[in-house]
Amino acid sequence: MSLAQKYSKEVKQILSKYPPEGKRSAMMPLLFLAQREEGYITKSAMQDIAQMLDVTETEVAGVVGFYTLYHEEKAGKYRIQVCTDLPCALRGAEKFMDDLCGNLGIKVGETTSDGVVTVEAVTCLAACDKAPMFQTQGPEGIKYHENMTVDKTVELINSLKNVAEASK
Amino acid sequence: MSKQVTLTIDGKSVAVPDGLNVVDAAKMAGIEIPVFCHHPKLEPVGMCRMCLVEIGRPVRDRATGQFVIENGAPKIQFMPKLETACTNKVEEGMVVLTQSAKVADGQRGTLEFLLTSHPLDCPVCDKGGECALQDLTMAHGPGKSRFIFEEKMHLAKMIPLGELIYLDRERCIQCARCIRFQDEIAGDAVLEFEDRGRTMQIISRSEPGFDSIFSGNTTDICPVGALTTTDFRFRARPWELGAAPSICAQCPVGCNITLNTRREAMTNGEIVVKRVMPRQNEEVNEIWICDKGRFAYHYADGKQRLTKPLVRKDKKLARASWDAATKIAAENFLKEKKDFVILASGRLSNEDLFNLKTLADHAGGKAYLYSHMAGGELTALVGVGAGTNFGAMGQGTTIVVVASDLYQEAPVWYLRVKQAKERGATLIVLNPRATKLDKYASFTERYEYGDEAKAVHDLTKNGETAEAVLKASNVVVLYGSEGLGVAGSQSLATACAKLLNENGFAGKSNNGLIGVWERANDQGAWEMGFTVEDDLAKALKGKAVYIVGADPVNDDPKLASALAEAEFVAVQDVMETATTEIADVVLPAQAFTEREGTFTSGERRVQRFYPAVPVTGESKPDFAIAAQIARNMGVILEGMSAVVVFDLLAETVKSFEGLNYARLAEVEAQLPVAGRSDMYYSGTTYANKHGLGAHLSGAATRGEKVSIPRVQKEAVPHPKDNELLAVPVNQLYHRGTTMMTAELLHERIGAASVSLHPDAAARLGVQAGQTVNVSFNGTSGAAVVKLDDSIDEGIALVPRSMGIAIREPVAAKVKA
Amino acid sequence: MSHILLRHREIPDINQLSVYKKNGGFAAFKNAVMKMKPNEVTDVVKNSGLRGRGGAGFPTGMKWSFIDNKNWPHYVVANADESEPGTFKDREIMEGNPFQFLEGLAIGCYAVGANAAYVYLRGEFWELGSSLDEKIAEMEEAGFLGDKLFGTEYSLRIYTHLGAGAYICGEETALLESLEGKRGQPRVRPPFPPAVGLYGKPTIINNVETFTNVPMIMANGAEWHKSIGTTDSPGVKIFSLSGRVRKPGNYELPLGTTFRELIYTHGGGVQDSRKVKAIMPAGASSSLILVDDDKILDTPMDYASVRTLKADLGSASIIVVDDTVSMDWLVNKTVHFFKHESCGKCTPCREGTYWMSRISERIHDGAATRADVDLLLNVAKQMQGKCLCALGEFSTMAVVSGIERFRKDFDNAVKA
Ligand SMILES: Cc1cc2nc3c(=O)[nH]c(=O)nc-3n(C[C@H](O)[C@H](O)[C@H](O)COP(=O)(O)O)c2cc1C
Ligand code: SF4
Ligand code: FES
């Protein structure tokens, strides 16, 4: 099923935000829509979007490739994106990251063996006063988790695992 | 003329048109500002930062708006930072410094940055010798690298973007010229950057890869060796190449080209064409050519070239002398007298066609143009007037395109029409199905196949389009042969000619009729008085036929059987064909790359081509062979010199009056300044030093009274219930004689196809991609199904020259 | 003093429409639409001396007056990309006091004759985007957005638009490209957005905090606004305080408040009572202020005074660096940030950030020599003044100031 068929209501609503000459503006919201379920954007979704917006598939791919929140490859169901940028690093983010990875037994960029979470390092998320912090990117969108500890994070991951299990 | 602005560049006062950017202004004044991302045909983006200069502007008094004068001269304020010359427009009183130490430092810095990740593999790079990066590094770059070699990025060096173009990611300097060309000029946005920052790379995700018929142009404007053609890569070094000016022989646009040649071992030490490059002619093709023109040139050096005259003896073709062969031909033509028929194609030059036509006239025979499309006698009357230039069309001009898919049939006209529209022209596209040009059309009108003439007639009846046509200052109509045979195209041409003539859009520059012909010089043939024959098979049967530059046996089984029943067949061609195989006499002709001559483009511009490579075997120019046969028939024609033939032609054919080879070779300064001396600026295109050509005059221009005959409505066949109306469409890449030798293009040519409406396909129980049988009137062939929801359910589109001989609309059966 | 922007800190539930209205909300907008001409609104903002809070400090009223009235329609875009490391104020405004921001945006739209506005949020503000969508819907319902507002001919709609992870999209022309569904690469300027902006139409772009100032200025007048802060920099500013302080967070204070007051009075001083070694007043884009003399902390934080320390106030994201931090580590951090965020469009930024990252990494790994430190400094300087947009320039600030002002840290890190 094409994106337009599957999410007809959302697609219509997205397109209604922009004037006809600015139809291409719907690109980014449509890409988020396309990424919602699988956590990455498939070739066929890019083709759908290209067709809807009168652009080429290559142009869609160019946009996908520019932004870090779009993914073309499958990863864990949830991406845990820890801010390790300067302000957070001054407040212990790097140590938090090391400890978290140690606890999970993976390296930055890797996915847990059950395929539920991938841990990534990202640049500043505008929560520098609440480090250590990270965001989770998953089927429900993006959520912030601030003033985190490894324990709290492991707890969160366990609950995400339960959600993932339940949705199977 | 637009307003002039005076500024000072490096102490030199220059006056240039307002609106120009500083790079282009300096260029006009002969001052070179190095650039990478800037290209005179593309919108400025200011991204490579190579063109940084110091710019000062006169200070204005806040109150009066006048320049502040200091020490007797306007006070100039310089910006603290260097500025990009490509994005800053000229201003009155501006002062530009391109040679200061600060500028030199900026240029050195930019080059050093670019070279940090460049592989420096010039010794093995195809671009070596014509590379902007190489040239500018020599001129402005740092002497040695401060970047640690081990830290260089290593990237893929052989990425096929499609089968025609390769990308070397290490060499790419991210100037985006290729992306911008595809987006802005070609309108096929099939290249993009992926990723960002230093990992940003060129990608193409289209299917097939790099899906554009203009892809080769990106290799010309790429300032480094990042983009190369599969055809040329690793084949030669640019400095070993010879260069001969020529005209592309693939379609009626008449793009100016340069043939690069080299003597090489691969071809036993012969000089051969190594590549086809664009040559600037701003009124024809600017600096672009399409991929067919660029890649389908191999037929001239093909293995199947005819090298010697042949005469049929004991049922076998055997080598003969020119004397013997032409004598036999002449005797047979003389014997048949009125039943002597010349069938010549628009692949021939004006000189050839003139001699052939003269021969037919003197010998009492017929001279037919080998074409499925009629109406050329009308383009000769009300064709576009002298001085016509798509590049100058914009607001006030209305362009009508009817029954033609310009992207497929005349690619560079597609570009020109698209650009005219973008400059403000009104574009009306009339076609029964969706074509690429629709995207740019001000109005698209759909009619039913068979209603072409009516659609044109109705244009001036319907409110909006009537206004667009009747209120325009200039109207150009391009008509084609989609869905039409001889009779249909005749009535369409008549309707178009009437519309133009009756409303005063004929006999002036930028007004008139253009035929989207199949071949490069069809228009020339019409000017010479050739006609087309609706029932060609009948016209050939039992005759003595002199076929020149055509392969009817291969094209159409019906013509093959007609020729089998001909009295005598002489075939004159460049290479062996199915038709030479059945000939009684075979006469080897020189390819256009081996001789000189002229073509008349669809815009009625006569242009010269020049010899580029030595003659193959004993072959002769077509006009000379015709003269030799003529002499044996008692008709005296010039057979030695193309120049003389052209002079005679200009004396005889009114529209050629006043033209001669010298006139055609004239050049004048063109803008933008482009050519080989500044490859960093305009790319590897060639400068035009051998002639911009000249327009023919039309009857309307000469003040002759023009009367257009009545439009004859053509009867369209009515398919039965189990039949569809098969209509011919024209496709750029096809299986014609000249294309099949271009092996690189085979993938794009693909198989014969038939396009159906999805519902029709469903009704027939066939699916896209499935092979079906298409049959009509005793012709049949296999075709792959494609779907097109813009056509009617009762229609089947069958491309011409793809193996199924379709001349005109016919009732056809499509079966799984 | 009670807050002007972060009013949610005093007024609970001001993020509810009813509460916001009860506290005078939308009176200024209604008054402007019903009683004032658009250029009169612009004049008030001009006279107030309000300067953009997004970083460049450009006078807001002046920007509005640049709108090209010969070309229509007009658009207004709120820059809610907030991606400068150390900046986290716009998010607090939009979460805590969203209606004041939206009202300011609406007033801006009216002032420049725009009937549509977009709030461009960084993609990470996903939840915030949904909550703003709800607030906008409430405003429509209440008749503050929609057709023929307050019985006049003026119509206005506001939409949110999410980015997808790219710092460069905070740069206004890159933001426009992104909003148009393209790769977020900056455009050549001029033309500036008030002449050619979104969809090629005249467009005003301001920071969230800038807009949030507007309702109070309209309500209390230009003079009131000028009475706060300094002559050069009137009004209050939200200082995002981060780094090695005890109480990081947002502090709304008059422009001209000293670093000392911010760090010690409000921020509770430096962690572990260490010494302030350096301050980055404008996030990662900042030059490093060398705090070798305690008096430096008494510098007032306004645009002009911070410049005397050879740094810029920018978006006022004050990152405090103490004496446990070595600058080669810090510079390596900022260089990596900019390498990651360079859009790749222009040569010096694309190649320079990459080259700098290779050198700074080598230095930080202890694998470099003194010559490499010189090279790093030289490469940074070679980038300066040559990039297409300010990001490239920003990437050199910490490098140049770091090496020039803290050379010892680098020398200690290298081999010889
Ligand atoms: C690289 C870069 C990033 C920027 N990021 C932001 C940002 O996140 N938020 C913002 O409001 N302005 C940002 N700006 C400034 C904007 O370009 C623009 O000046 C500002 O939105 C104008 O609003 P103002 O006049 O209200 O400050 C950035 C500028 C640059 C060069
Ligand atoms: S491929 Fe060539 S033209 Fe295209 S961006 Fe790279 S260097 Fe430029
Ligand atoms: S960030 Fe790309 S040029 Fe400025």
Coordinates of C-alpha atoms in Angstrom, one line a residue, chain A:
Chain A
M1 CA 0.0 0.0 0.0
S2 CA 1.3 3.4 -0.8
L3 CA 1.9 6.0 1.9
A4 CA -0.9 8.2 0.6
Q5 CA -3.3 5.2 0.9
K6 CA -2.1 4.0 4.2
Y7 CA -2.1 7.4 6.0
S8 CA -4.6 9.3 3.8
K9 CA -5.8 11.5 6.7
E10 CA -2.4 12.5 7.9
V11 CA -1.1 13.1 4.4
K12 CA -4.0 15.3 3.6
Q13 CA -3.5 17.2 6.8
I14 CA 0.2 17.7 6.1
L15 CA -0.4 18.9 2.6
S16 CA -3.0 21.4 3.8
K17 CA -0.3 23.3 5.8
Y18 CA 1.5 24.6 2.7
P19 CA 0.4 26.7 -0.3
P20 CA 0.2 24.8 -3.6
E21 CA 3.4 26.4 -4.8
G22 CA 5.1 25.2 -1.6
K23 CA 3.9 21.6 -1.9
R24 CA 7.4 20.4 -1.6
S25 CA 7.4 21.7 2.0
A26 CA 5.5 18.5 2.9
M27 CA 8.6 16.5 2.3
M28 CA 9.9 16.5 5.8
P29 CA 6.7 15.7 7.6
L30 CA 6.0 13.0 5.1
L31 CA 9.4 11.5 5.7
F32 CA 8.7 11.4 9.4
L33 CA 5.4 9.6 8.6
A34 CA 7.2 7.2 6.3
Q35 CA 9.7 6.4 9.1
R36 CA 7.1 6.0 11.8
E37 CA 6.6 2.2 11.7
E38 CA 9.9 0.7 10.8
G39 CA 12.2 3.3 12.1
Y40 CA 13.8 3.8 8.7
I41 CA 12.7 5.1 5.3
T42 CA 12.3 2.5 2.5
K43 CA 12.9 3.0 -1.1
S44 CA 9.3 2.6 -1.9
A45 CA 8.3 5.2 0.6
M46 CA 10.7 7.6 -1.1
Q47 CA 9.2 6.8 -4.4
D48 CA 5.7 7.5 -3.0
I49 CA 6.8 10.8 -1.6
A50 CA 8.5 11.8 -4.8
Q51 CA 5.3 11.1 -6.7
M52 CA 3.1 13.0 -4.3
L53 CA 5.3 16.1 -4.4
D54 CA 6.3 16.1 -8.1
V55 CA 10.0 15.7 -7.3
T56 CA 12.4 12.9 -8.2
E57 CA 13.3 10.0 -6.0
T58 CA 16.9 11.3 -6.0
E59 CA 15.7 14.6 -4.6
V60 CA 13.9 12.8 -1.8
A61 CA 17.1 10.8 -1.1
G62 CA 19.1 14.0 -1.0
V63 CA 16.9 15.3 1.8
V64 CA 16.9 12.1 3.7
G65 CA 20.7 12.0 3.5
F66 CA 21.0 15.6 4.9
Y67 CA 19.2 15.2 8.2
T68 CA 20.3 13.1 11.1
L69 CA 16.8 12.2 12.3
Y70 CA 16.1 10.3 9.1
H71 CA 17.4 6.9 8.7
E72 CA 17.8 4.6 5.7
E73 CA 19.0 1.6 7.6
K74 CA 17.3 -0.5 10.1
A75 CA 18.5 -0.2 13.7
G76 CA 17.0 -1.0 17.1
K77 CA 13.3 -0.3 17.6
Y78 CA 14.4 2.6 19.8
R79 CA 17.4 4.7 19.3
I80 CA 18.8 6.1 22.5
Q81 CA 20.6 9.3 21.4
V82 CA 22.8 10.6 24.1
C83 CA 24.0 14.2 23.9
T84 CA 27.7 14.2 24.4
D85 CA 28.3 17.7 23.2
L86 CA 30.4 20.2 25.0
P87 CA 27.9 21.5 27.6
C88 CA 26.7 18.1 28.5
A89 CA 30.2 16.7 28.4
L90 CA 31.2 19.4 31.0
R91 CA 28.5 17.8 33.1
G92 CA 29.5 14.2 32.9
A93 CA 27.8 13.0 29.7
E94 CA 30.8 11.2 28.4
K95 CA 31.1 9.1 31.6
F96 CA 27.4 8.4 31.5
M97 CA 27.8 7.2 27.9
D98 CA 30.7 4.9 28.8
D99 CA 28.9 3.5 31.8
L100 CA 25.7 3.0 29.9
C101 CA 27.4 1.1 27.1
G102 CA 29.3 -0.9 29.6
N103 CA 26.1 -1.9 31.3
L104 CA 24.5 -2.9 28.0
G105 CA 27.6 -4.6 26.7
I106 CA 27.6 -2.7 23.4
K107 CA 29.6 0.1 21.9
V108 CA 28.3 3.4 20.7
G109 CA 26.4 2.9 17.5
E110 CA 25.5 -0.7 18.3
T111 CA 22.2 -2.4 18.9
T112 CA 21.4 -4.7 21.7
S113 CA 21.1 -8.3 20.7
D114 CA 17.3 -8.3 21.1
G115 CA 17.1 -5.5 18.5
V116 CA 15.3 -3.2 20.9
V117 CA 17.7 -0.3 21.4
T118 CA 20.6 1.3 19.6
V119 CA 22.8 3.7 21.5
E120 CA 24.0 6.7 19.6
A121 CA 26.0 9.8 20.4
V122 CA 24.5 13.1 19.2
T123 CA 25.2 16.8 19.2
C124 CA 23.5 19.3 21.5
L125 CA 19.8 18.7 22.2
A126 CA 19.0 22.0 23.9
A127 CA 18.9 20.5 27.4
C128 CA 22.4 21.4 28.6
D129 CA 21.3 22.2 32.1
K130 CA 19.8 18.7 32.6
A131 CA 22.7 16.6 31.6
P132 CA 23.2 13.7 31.4
M133 CA 20.3 13.4 29.0
F134 CA 19.2 11.7 25.9
Q135 CA 16.3 11.4 23.6
T136 CA 14.6 8.2 22.4
Q137 CA 13.5 8.0 18.8
G138 CA 11.0 5.3 18.2
P139 CA 7.6 4.5 16.8
E140 CA 5.9 7.0 19.1
G141 CA 8.2 9.8 18.0
I142 CA 10.9 11.5 20.0
K143 CA 11.0 11.9 23.7
Y144 CA 13.4 13.6 26.0
H145 CA 14.9 12.0 29.1
E146 CA 16.7 14.4 31.4
N147 CA 18.9 14.3 34.5
M148 CA 19.5 10.7 33.8
T149 CA 21.5 8.0 35.6
V150 CA 22.5 4.7 34.3
D151 CA 20.0 2.9 36.6
K152 CA 17.1 5.0 35.5
T153 CA 18.1 4.4 31.9
V154 CA 18.3 0.7 32.3
E155 CA 14.8 0.8 33.9
L156 CA 13.6 2.8 30.9
I157 CA 15.2 0.3 28.5
N158 CA 13.4 -2.6 30.3
S159 CA 10.1 -0.9 29.9
L160 CA 10.8 -0.3 26.2
K161 CA 11.6 -3.9 25.9
N162 CA 8.3 -4.8 27.4
V163 CA 6.5 -2.5 24.9
A164 CA 8.5 -4.0 22.0
E165 CA 7.6 -7.5 23.3
A166 CA 3.9 -6.7 23.7
S167 CA 3.7 -5.2 20.2
K168 CA 5.0 -8.3 18.5

